[in-house]
XYZ file of C-alpha atoms in Angstrom:
123
model
C 65.229 -28.004 -43.052
C 67.851 -26.109 -40.977
C 69.395 -28.286 -38.457
C 72.229 -28.380 -36.259
C 73.184 -31.646 -34.415
C 75.832 -31.816 -31.405
C 77.747 -35.323 -30.732
C 80.661 -36.620 -28.639
C 79.404 -36.086 -25.227
C 79.674 -38.508 -22.706
C 81.268 -39.214 -19.246
C 84.714 -38.720 -18.786
C 87.517 -38.755 -15.817
C 88.889 -35.606 -14.541
C 92.059 -34.930 -16.647
C 90.352 -36.558 -19.753
C 89.439 -34.973 -23.282
C 86.410 -34.940 -25.539
C 85.680 -33.625 -28.909
C 82.436 -32.418 -29.669
C 81.051 -32.225 -33.105
C 78.373 -29.890 -34.415
C 77.134 -31.083 -37.705
C 74.979 -28.957 -39.843
C 72.262 -29.898 -42.445
C 70.201 -28.274 -44.717
C 72.767 -25.204 -45.088
C 76.460 -24.539 -45.205
C 78.332 -23.823 -41.891
C 80.646 -21.386 -43.826
C 78.262 -18.652 -44.106
C 77.645 -18.691 -40.513
C 79.437 -17.879 -37.219
C 79.232 -20.855 -34.643
C 78.866 -20.561 -31.113
C 79.467 -23.123 -28.522
C 77.648 -22.677 -25.073
C 77.071 -24.815 -21.894
C 74.468 -24.976 -19.085
C 75.090 -26.614 -15.805
C 72.341 -27.619 -13.633
C 71.052 -24.909 -11.766
C 73.098 -22.141 -13.639
C 72.359 -19.976 -16.533
C 73.674 -20.917 -20.222
C 76.928 -19.256 -20.438
C 79.016 -18.950 -23.786
C 82.128 -21.049 -24.333
C 83.715 -20.228 -27.784
C 82.925 -19.094 -31.284
C 84.094 -19.185 -34.510
C 83.619 -17.144 -37.603
C 82.991 -17.894 -41.007
C 86.833 -16.840 -41.497
C 88.006 -19.250 -39.169
C 88.850 -16.596 -36.536
C 87.981 -17.900 -33.439
C 87.876 -17.049 -29.494
C 87.306 -19.009 -26.451
C 86.174 -17.746 -22.991
C 89.460 -16.498 -21.255
C 88.759 -19.295 -18.307
C 88.798 -22.021 -20.814
C 91.202 -21.040 -23.470
C 94.233 -22.894 -22.499
C 91.883 -26.232 -22.407
C 89.275 -25.740 -25.162
C 89.657 -24.794 -28.840
C 87.360 -24.624 -31.767
C 87.786 -25.526 -35.366
C 85.981 -25.922 -38.583
C 85.960 -28.573 -41.135
C 84.223 -27.329 -44.405
C 84.469 -30.575 -46.267
C 82.594 -31.956 -43.612
C 80.220 -29.173 -42.837
C 81.029 -29.504 -39.269
C 82.448 -27.527 -36.246
C 84.481 -28.988 -33.582
C 85.106 -28.236 -29.826
C 88.182 -29.766 -28.360
C 88.091 -29.983 -24.697
C 91.100 -31.042 -22.701
C 91.950 -31.432 -19.092
C 88.428 -31.828 -18.316
C 87.413 -30.771 -14.594
C 84.210 -31.694 -12.796
C 82.914 -28.002 -13.196
C 82.661 -28.442 -16.851
C 79.821 -30.634 -16.546
C 77.067 -29.376 -18.531
C 74.841 -29.762 -21.465
C 76.772 -28.251 -24.482
C 74.782 -26.525 -27.479
C 76.173 -25.262 -30.653
C 74.166 -22.148 -32.506
C 74.555 -20.724 -35.960
C 74.383 -17.111 -36.660
C 73.763 -15.999 -40.042
C 77.058 -13.974 -41.105
C 80.540 -13.924 -40.913
C 80.855 -12.519 -37.568
C 80.748 -14.046 -33.839
C 77.785 -12.789 -31.575
C 78.105 -11.962 -28.122
C 74.428 -13.075 -27.035
C 72.201 -16.345 -27.262
C 69.399 -14.336 -28.973
C 71.685 -13.400 -31.794
C 71.942 -16.807 -32.919
C 69.225 -18.403 -35.404
C 69.709 -22.078 -35.027
C 70.429 -24.368 -32.333
C 71.000 -27.743 -31.551
C 69.502 -30.010 -29.072
C 72.616 -30.314 -26.684
C 74.965 -33.048 -25.589
C 75.863 -33.836 -22.250
C 79.125 -33.644 -20.717
C 79.744 -35.415 -17.560
C 83.197 -35.156 -15.740
C 83.598 -37.199 -12.767
C 85.936 -39.540 -11.059
């Protein structure tokens, strides 16, 4: 079975940091582009970042000063490092895989999805 599993979420105070992990099982992540998305209560799911199979990456402009994405091929895992967290970062965070080397722009272009991990930023 081809699966993704997010981990690393939790509760943190404003200004804190979290590193989310996206671990693949049943397939090799290096054949896929990996996207991160988030969905806050009452809002649509939005793209956060993407990393290609060649480790080129992008982060949403409004987040790029605080968020970075990376890949550890040996662990078959992609990470989302989130620094200087703000209350508006509170959301369920998802990772998703799209077959091929390049990043995709839309949710429907991703083939495999994790179940999400909750991130809560509050005082």
